[in-house]
Short mmCIF file of C-alpha atoms and ligand atoms in Angstrom, two decimals:
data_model
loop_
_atom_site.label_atom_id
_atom_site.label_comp_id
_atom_site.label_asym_id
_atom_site.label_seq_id
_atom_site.Cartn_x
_atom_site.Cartn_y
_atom_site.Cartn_z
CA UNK O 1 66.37 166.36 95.96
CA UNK O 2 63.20 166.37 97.44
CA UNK O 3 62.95 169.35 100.44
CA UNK O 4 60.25 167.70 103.52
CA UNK O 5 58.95 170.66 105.29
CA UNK O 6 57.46 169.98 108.97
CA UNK O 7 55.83 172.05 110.36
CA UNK O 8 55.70 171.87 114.76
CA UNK O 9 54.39 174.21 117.03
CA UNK O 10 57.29 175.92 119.31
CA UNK O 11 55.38 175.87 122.40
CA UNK O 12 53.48 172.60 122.41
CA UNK O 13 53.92 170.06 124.82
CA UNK O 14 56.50 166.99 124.76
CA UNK O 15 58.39 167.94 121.80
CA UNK O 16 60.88 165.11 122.10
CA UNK O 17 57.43 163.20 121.43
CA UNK O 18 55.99 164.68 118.15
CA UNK O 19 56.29 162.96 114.90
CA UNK O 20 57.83 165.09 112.96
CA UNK O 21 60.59 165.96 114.66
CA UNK O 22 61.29 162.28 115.05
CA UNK O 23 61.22 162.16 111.20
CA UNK O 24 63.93 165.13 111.09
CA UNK O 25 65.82 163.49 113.59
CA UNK O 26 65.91 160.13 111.56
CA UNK O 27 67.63 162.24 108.66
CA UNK O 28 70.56 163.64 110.89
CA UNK O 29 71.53 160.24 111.84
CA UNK O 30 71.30 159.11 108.23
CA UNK O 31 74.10 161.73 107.78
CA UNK O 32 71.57 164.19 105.96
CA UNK O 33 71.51 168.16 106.57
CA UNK O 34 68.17 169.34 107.81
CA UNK O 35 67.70 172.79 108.50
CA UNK O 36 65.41 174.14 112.03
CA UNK O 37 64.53 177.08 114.22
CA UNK O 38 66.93 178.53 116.81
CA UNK O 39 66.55 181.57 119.48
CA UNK O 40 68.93 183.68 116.77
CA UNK O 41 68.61 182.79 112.95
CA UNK O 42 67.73 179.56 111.44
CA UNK O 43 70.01 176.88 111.13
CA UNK O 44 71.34 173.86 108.76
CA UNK O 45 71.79 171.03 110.79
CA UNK O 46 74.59 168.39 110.08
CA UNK O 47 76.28 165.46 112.22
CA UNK O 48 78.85 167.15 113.64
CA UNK O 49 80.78 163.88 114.61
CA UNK O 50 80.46 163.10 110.42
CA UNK O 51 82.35 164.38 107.72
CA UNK O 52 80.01 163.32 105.25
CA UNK O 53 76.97 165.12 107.22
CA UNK O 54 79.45 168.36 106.57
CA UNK O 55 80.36 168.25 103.74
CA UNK O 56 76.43 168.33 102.62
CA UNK O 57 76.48 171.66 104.39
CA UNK O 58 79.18 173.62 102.43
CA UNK O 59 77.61 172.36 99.77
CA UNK O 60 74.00 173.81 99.96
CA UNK O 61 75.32 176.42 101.52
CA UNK O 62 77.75 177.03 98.85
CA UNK O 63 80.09 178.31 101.69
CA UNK O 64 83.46 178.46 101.61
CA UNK O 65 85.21 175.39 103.32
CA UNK O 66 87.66 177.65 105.36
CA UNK O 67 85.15 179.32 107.19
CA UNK O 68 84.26 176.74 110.31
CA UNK O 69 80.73 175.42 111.74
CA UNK O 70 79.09 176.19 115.17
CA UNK O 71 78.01 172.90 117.09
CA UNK O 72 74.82 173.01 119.14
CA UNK O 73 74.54 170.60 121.92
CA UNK O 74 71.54 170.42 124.24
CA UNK O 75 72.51 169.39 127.29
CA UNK O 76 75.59 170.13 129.05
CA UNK O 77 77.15 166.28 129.19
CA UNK O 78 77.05 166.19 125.34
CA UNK O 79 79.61 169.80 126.04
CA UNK O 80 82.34 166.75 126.98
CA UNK O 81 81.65 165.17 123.09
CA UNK O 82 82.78 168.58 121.86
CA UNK O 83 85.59 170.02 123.55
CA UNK O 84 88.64 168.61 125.25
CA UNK O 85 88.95 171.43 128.02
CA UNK O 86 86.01 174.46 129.71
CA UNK O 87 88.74 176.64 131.23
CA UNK O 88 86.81 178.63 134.17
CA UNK O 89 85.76 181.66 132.95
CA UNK O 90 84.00 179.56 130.24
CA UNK O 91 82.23 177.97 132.96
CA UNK O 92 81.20 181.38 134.25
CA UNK O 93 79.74 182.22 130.93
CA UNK O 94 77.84 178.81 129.99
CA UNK O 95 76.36 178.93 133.61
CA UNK O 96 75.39 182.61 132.99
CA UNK O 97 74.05 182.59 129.23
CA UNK O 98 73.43 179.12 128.15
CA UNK O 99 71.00 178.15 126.57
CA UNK O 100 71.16 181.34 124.80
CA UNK O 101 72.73 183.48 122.14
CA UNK O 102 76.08 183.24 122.88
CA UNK O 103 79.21 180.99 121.27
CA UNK O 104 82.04 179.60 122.90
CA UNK O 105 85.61 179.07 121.09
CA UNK O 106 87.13 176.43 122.65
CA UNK O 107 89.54 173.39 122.38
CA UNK O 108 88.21 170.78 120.42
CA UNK O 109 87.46 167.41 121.42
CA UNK O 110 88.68 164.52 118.93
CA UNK O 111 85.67 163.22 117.76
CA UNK O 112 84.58 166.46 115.96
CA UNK O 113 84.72 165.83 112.27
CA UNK O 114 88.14 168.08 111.12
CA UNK O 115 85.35 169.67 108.82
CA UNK O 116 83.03 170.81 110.92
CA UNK O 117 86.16 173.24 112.11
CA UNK O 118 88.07 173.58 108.89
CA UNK O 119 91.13 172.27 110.11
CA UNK O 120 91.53 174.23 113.35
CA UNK O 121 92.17 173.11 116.47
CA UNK O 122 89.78 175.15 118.31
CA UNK O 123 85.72 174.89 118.13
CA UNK O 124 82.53 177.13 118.46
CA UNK O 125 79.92 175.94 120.49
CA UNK O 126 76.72 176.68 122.09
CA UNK O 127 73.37 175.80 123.50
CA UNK O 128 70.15 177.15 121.26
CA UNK O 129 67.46 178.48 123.71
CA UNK O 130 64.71 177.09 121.44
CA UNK O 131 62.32 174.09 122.39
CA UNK O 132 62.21 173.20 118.85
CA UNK O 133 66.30 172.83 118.16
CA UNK O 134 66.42 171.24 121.72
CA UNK O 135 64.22 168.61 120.92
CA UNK O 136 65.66 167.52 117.83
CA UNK O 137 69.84 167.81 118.73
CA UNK O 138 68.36 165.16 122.15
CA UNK O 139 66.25 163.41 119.52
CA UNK O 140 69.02 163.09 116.64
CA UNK O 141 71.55 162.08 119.78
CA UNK O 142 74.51 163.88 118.73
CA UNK O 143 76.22 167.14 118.39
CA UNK O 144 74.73 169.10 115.55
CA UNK O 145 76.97 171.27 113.60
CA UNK O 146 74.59 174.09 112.13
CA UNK O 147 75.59 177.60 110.00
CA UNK O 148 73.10 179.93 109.27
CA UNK O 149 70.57 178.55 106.69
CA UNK O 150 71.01 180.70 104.02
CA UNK O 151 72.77 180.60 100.50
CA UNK O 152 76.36 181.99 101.29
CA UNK O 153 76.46 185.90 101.32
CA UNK O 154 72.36 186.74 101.28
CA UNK O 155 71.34 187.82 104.82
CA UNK O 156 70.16 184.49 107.72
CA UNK O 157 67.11 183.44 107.24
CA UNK O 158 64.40 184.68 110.20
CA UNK O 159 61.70 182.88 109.32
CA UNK O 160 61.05 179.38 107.48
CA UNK O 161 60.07 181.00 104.34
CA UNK O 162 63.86 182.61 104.08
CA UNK O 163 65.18 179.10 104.08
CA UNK O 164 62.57 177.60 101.27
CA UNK O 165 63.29 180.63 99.09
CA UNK O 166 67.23 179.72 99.14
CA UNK O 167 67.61 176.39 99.98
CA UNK O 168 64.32 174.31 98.21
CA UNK O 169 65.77 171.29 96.26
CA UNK O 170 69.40 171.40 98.26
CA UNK O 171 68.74 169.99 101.65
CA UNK O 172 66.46 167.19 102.64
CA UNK O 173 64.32 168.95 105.44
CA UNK O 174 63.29 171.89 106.99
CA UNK O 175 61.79 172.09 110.62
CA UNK O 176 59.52 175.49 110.38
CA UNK O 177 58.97 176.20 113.92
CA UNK O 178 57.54 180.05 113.48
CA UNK O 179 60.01 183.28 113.10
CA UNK O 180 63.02 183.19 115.40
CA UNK O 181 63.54 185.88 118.30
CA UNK O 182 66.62 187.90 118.70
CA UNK O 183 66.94 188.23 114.57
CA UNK O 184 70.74 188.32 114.52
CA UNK O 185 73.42 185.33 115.51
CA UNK O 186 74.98 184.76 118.34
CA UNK O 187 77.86 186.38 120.06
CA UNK O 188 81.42 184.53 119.28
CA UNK O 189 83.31 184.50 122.42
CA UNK O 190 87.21 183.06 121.75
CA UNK O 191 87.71 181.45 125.24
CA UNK O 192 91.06 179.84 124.79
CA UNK O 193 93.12 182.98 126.32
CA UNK O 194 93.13 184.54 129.75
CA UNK O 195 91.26 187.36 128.47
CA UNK O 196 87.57 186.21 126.63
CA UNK O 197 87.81 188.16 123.42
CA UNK O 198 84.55 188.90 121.20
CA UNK O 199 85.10 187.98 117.27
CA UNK O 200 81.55 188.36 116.41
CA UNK O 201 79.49 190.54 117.92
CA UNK O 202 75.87 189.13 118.56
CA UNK O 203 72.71 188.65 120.96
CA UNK O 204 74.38 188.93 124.10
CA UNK O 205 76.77 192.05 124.60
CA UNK O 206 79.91 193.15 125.63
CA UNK O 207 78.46 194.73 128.71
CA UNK O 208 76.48 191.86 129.82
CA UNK O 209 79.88 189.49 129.41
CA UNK O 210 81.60 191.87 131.31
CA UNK O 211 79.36 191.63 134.36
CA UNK O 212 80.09 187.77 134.55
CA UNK O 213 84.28 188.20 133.66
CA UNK O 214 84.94 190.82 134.42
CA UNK O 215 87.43 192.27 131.69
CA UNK O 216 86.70 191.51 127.57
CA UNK O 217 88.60 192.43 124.76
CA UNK O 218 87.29 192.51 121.38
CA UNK O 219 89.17 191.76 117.91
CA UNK O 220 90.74 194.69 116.21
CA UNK O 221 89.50 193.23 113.20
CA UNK O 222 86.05 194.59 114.09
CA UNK O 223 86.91 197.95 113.93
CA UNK O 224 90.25 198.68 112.18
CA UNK O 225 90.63 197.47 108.35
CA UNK O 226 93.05 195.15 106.76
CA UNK O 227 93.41 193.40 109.88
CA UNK O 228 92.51 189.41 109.71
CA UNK O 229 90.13 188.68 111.44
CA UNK O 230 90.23 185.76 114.16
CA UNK O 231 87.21 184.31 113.14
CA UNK O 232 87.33 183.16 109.88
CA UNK O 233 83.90 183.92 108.51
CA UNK O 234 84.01 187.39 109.05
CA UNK O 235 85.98 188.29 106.10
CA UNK O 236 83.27 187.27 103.91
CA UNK O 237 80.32 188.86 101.83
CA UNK O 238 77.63 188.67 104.44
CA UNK O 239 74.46 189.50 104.76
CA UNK O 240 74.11 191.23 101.67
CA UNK O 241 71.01 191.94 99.55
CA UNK O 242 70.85 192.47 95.78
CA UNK O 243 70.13 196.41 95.48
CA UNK O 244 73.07 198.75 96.31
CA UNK O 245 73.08 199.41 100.12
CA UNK O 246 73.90 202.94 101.75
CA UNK O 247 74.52 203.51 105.16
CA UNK O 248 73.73 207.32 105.60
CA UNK O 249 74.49 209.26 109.07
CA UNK O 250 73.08 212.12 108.77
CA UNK O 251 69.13 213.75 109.34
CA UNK O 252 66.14 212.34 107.42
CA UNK O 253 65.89 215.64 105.21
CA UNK O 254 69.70 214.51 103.79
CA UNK O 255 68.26 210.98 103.53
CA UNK O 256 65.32 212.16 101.46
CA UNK O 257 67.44 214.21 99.00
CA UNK O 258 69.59 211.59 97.86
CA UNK O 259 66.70 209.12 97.61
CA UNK O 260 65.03 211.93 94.87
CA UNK O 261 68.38 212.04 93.53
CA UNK O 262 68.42 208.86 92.49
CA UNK O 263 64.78 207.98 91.59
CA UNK O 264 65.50 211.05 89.17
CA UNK O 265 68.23 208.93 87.21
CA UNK O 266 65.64 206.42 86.61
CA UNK O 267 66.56 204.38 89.93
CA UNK O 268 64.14 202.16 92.10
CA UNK O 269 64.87 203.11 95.71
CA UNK O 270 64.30 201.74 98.45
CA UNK O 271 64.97 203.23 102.42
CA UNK O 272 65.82 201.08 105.61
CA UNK O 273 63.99 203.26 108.75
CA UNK O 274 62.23 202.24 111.81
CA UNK O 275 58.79 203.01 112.51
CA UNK O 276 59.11 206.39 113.85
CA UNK O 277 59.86 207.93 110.36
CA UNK O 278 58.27 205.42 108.48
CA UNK O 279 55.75 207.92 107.00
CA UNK O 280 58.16 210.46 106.60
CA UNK O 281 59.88 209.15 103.07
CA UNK O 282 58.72 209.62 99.59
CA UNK O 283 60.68 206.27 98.01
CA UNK O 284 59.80 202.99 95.73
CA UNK O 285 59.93 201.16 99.04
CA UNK O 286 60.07 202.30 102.73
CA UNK O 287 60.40 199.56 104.88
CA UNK O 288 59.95 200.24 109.24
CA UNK O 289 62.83 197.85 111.07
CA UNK O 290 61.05 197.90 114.32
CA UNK O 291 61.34 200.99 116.64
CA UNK O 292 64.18 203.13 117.40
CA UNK O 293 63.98 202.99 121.02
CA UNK O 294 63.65 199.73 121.10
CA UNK O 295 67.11 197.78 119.33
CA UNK O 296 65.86 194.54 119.80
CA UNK O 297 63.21 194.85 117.66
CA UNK O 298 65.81 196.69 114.86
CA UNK O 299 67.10 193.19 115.42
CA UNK O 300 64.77 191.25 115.18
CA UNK O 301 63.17 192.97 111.70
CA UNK O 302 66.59 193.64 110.07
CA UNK O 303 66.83 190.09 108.11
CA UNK O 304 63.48 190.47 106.93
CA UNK O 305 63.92 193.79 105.97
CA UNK O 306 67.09 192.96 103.54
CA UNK O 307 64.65 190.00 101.71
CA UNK O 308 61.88 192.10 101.39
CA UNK O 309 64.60 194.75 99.30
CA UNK O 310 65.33 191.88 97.27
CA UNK O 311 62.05 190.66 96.59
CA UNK O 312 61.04 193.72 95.09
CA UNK O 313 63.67 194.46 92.97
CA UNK O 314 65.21 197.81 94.35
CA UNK O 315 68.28 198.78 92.83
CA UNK O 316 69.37 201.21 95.59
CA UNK O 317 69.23 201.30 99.13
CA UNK O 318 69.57 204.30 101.62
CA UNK O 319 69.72 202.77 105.40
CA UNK O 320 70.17 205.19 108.69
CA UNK O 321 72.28 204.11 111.16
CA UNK O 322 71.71 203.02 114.77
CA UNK O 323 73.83 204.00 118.06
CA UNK O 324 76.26 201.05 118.50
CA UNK O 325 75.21 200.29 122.17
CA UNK O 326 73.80 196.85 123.01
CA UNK O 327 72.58 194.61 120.43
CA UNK O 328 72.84 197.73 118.49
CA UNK O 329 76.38 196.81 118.16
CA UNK O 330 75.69 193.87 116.31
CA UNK O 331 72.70 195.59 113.85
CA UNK O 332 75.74 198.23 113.25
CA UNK O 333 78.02 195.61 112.30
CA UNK O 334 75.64 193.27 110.31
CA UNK O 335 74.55 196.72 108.22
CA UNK O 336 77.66 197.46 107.65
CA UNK O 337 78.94 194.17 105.64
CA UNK O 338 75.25 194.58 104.50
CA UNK O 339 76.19 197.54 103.02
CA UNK O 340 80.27 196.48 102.32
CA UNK O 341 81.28 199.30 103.83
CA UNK O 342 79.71 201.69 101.42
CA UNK O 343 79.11 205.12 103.89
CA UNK O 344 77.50 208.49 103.41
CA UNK O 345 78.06 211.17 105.66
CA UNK O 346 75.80 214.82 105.47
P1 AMP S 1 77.44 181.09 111.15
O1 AMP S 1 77.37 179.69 111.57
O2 AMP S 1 77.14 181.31 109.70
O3 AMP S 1 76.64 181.97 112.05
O4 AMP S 1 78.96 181.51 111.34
C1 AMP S 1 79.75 181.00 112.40
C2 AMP S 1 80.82 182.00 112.80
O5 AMP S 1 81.63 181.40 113.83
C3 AMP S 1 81.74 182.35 111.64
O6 AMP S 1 82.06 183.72 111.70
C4 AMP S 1 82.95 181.45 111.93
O7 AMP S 1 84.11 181.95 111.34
C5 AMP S 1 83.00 181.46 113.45
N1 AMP S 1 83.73 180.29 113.98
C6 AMP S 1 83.35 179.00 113.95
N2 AMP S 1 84.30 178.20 114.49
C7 AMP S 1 85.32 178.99 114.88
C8 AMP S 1 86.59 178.77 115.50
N3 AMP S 1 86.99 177.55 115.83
N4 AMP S 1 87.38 179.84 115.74
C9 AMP S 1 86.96 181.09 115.41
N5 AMP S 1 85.77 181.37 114.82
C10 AMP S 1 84.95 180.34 114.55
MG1 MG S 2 75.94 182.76 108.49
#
């Protein structure tokens, strides 16, 4: 299959306007999967009202067809297409964070293809805060279901070039539309009990949920093992790149050592820091994740970061950890199935 790659400027004028995006548009409706910039990570875009559209998903995706689809809507009527019920602190939260990086589990509405949720009786949804996915879910005309673009188990795709490099030949377009912001997906909110609970943690944080609900819970799963999680995808390979992934609390001295420990048995290693200690490693590959004191930028790198590994062949990876406050929460998390759980303590 031939891939058409468009290329449209995020901030020009009268999006709903340009060419190309009228082209991607014309694809969706012809039930084909076309993959496009959001706020978070890039997405592959599917009718969501189509099983055929979904099943084209799974299948570049090579996902597994238990684990359900987020829809993205673009304007708040379309919300009624999607779900059969906004209870009120769901309300509270779409008025508050919408568009933006945060997903709503709710009841579904009929006309969602059973697909699109494998089977459940709930759905995800949200609103992208991206010009470029608004414009084409208003020009395509219906709800667009839309995983991360990315084979199944490498880490999202953050820029355009992620998505060529796994998905060339296996979808029918891609919108590139320039790197995406906040670098990790959205938040998963399940909304469908009194009390909002969290099953993925993401852009928007516990804290900041909080201060529109008031109280939050947030899945056991997260935190204690062998407990199922709620939301299906997360018991998955994610995220994870080809080299051997470490996460190592401890100083950068203890960091160093076991990096020279390895390159001594012949290894190729590689070390995940942020720009503060940057120049401090001797390694095959020493790659800065933004700064420190800044999270969001951790964020916004981290993808990136996990390619660039892969693209240079390291066979190990050493990766300090980050204070699980904020979106550091959700860097913590995405290292860790990064990393599946592998943990070195000084
Ligand atoms: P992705 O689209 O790859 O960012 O993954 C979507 C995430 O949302 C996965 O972890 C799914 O399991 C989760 N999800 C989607 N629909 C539902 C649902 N109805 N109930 C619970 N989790 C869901
Ligand atoms: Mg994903």
């Amino acid at each position: 299959m031939e891939t058409m790659v468009w290329i449209v400027d995020k901030n020009g004028e009268q999006l709903t306007g340009c060419p190309q995006l009228k082209e991607a548009a014309i694809l969706l409706s012809h039930n084909e999967v076309v993959a496009f910039p959001t706020e978070t990570v890039y997405g592959l875009g599917g009718n969501a009202l189509v099983n055929e559209a979904i099943d084209k998903i799974y299948a570049a995706k090579g996902r597994p067809s238990d684990n359900p689809l987020i829809v993205h809507i673009s304007d708040y009527a379309q919300l009624k297409e999607v779900v059969s019920q906004v209870p009120e602190k769901a309300e509270a939260l779409i008025k508050a964070f919408w568009p933006g990086p945060l997903t709503l589990v709710l009841p579904k509405g009929k006309d969602v293809a059973d697909k699109v949720t494998a089977g459940l009786d709930t759905v995800a949804v949200r609103m992208p805060d991206h010009p470029v996915a608004l414009a084409l879910i208003e020009l395509a005309g219906v709800p667009i279901a839309a995983p991360s673009a990315n084979l199944s188990g490498k880490p999202s795709p953050t820029a355009a070039k992620h998505v060529y490099d796994d998905l060339k030949g296996r979808i029918s377009g891609l919108v590139d539309g320039g790197e995406t912001g906040v670098g990790v997906e959205s938040t998963v909110v399940d909304c469908t009990e009194e009390v909002p609970m969290i099953l993925r943690p993401g852009g928007v944080t516990k804290e900041q949920l909080e201060h529109v609900v008031g109280e939050v819970s947030v899945d056991p799963a997260l935190s204690e093992n062998g407990q199922a999680p709620r939301s299906p995808g997360v018991k998955y390979k994610h995220y994870a790149p080809k080299g051997e992934m470490y996460l190592v609390s401890g100083g950068r001295e203890f960091i160093q050592q076991l990096v020279r420990k390895e390159q001594d048995k012949g290894h190729k290693v590689g070390v995940l820091t942020t720009s503060e200690n940057e120049t401090y490693y001797k390694a095959d590959l020493v790659l800065a994740c933004g700064v420190r004191a800044d999270l969001q930028s951790v964020a916004r790198r981290l993808y990136d970061a996990l390619r660039t590994f892969d693209d240079h062949d390291v066979h190990i990876i050493f990766s300090e950890v980050f204070p699980e406050e904020g979106v550091g929460k959700a860097v913590m998390n995405r290292l860790e199935k990064a990393a599946s759980g592998n943990f070195i303590c000084q």
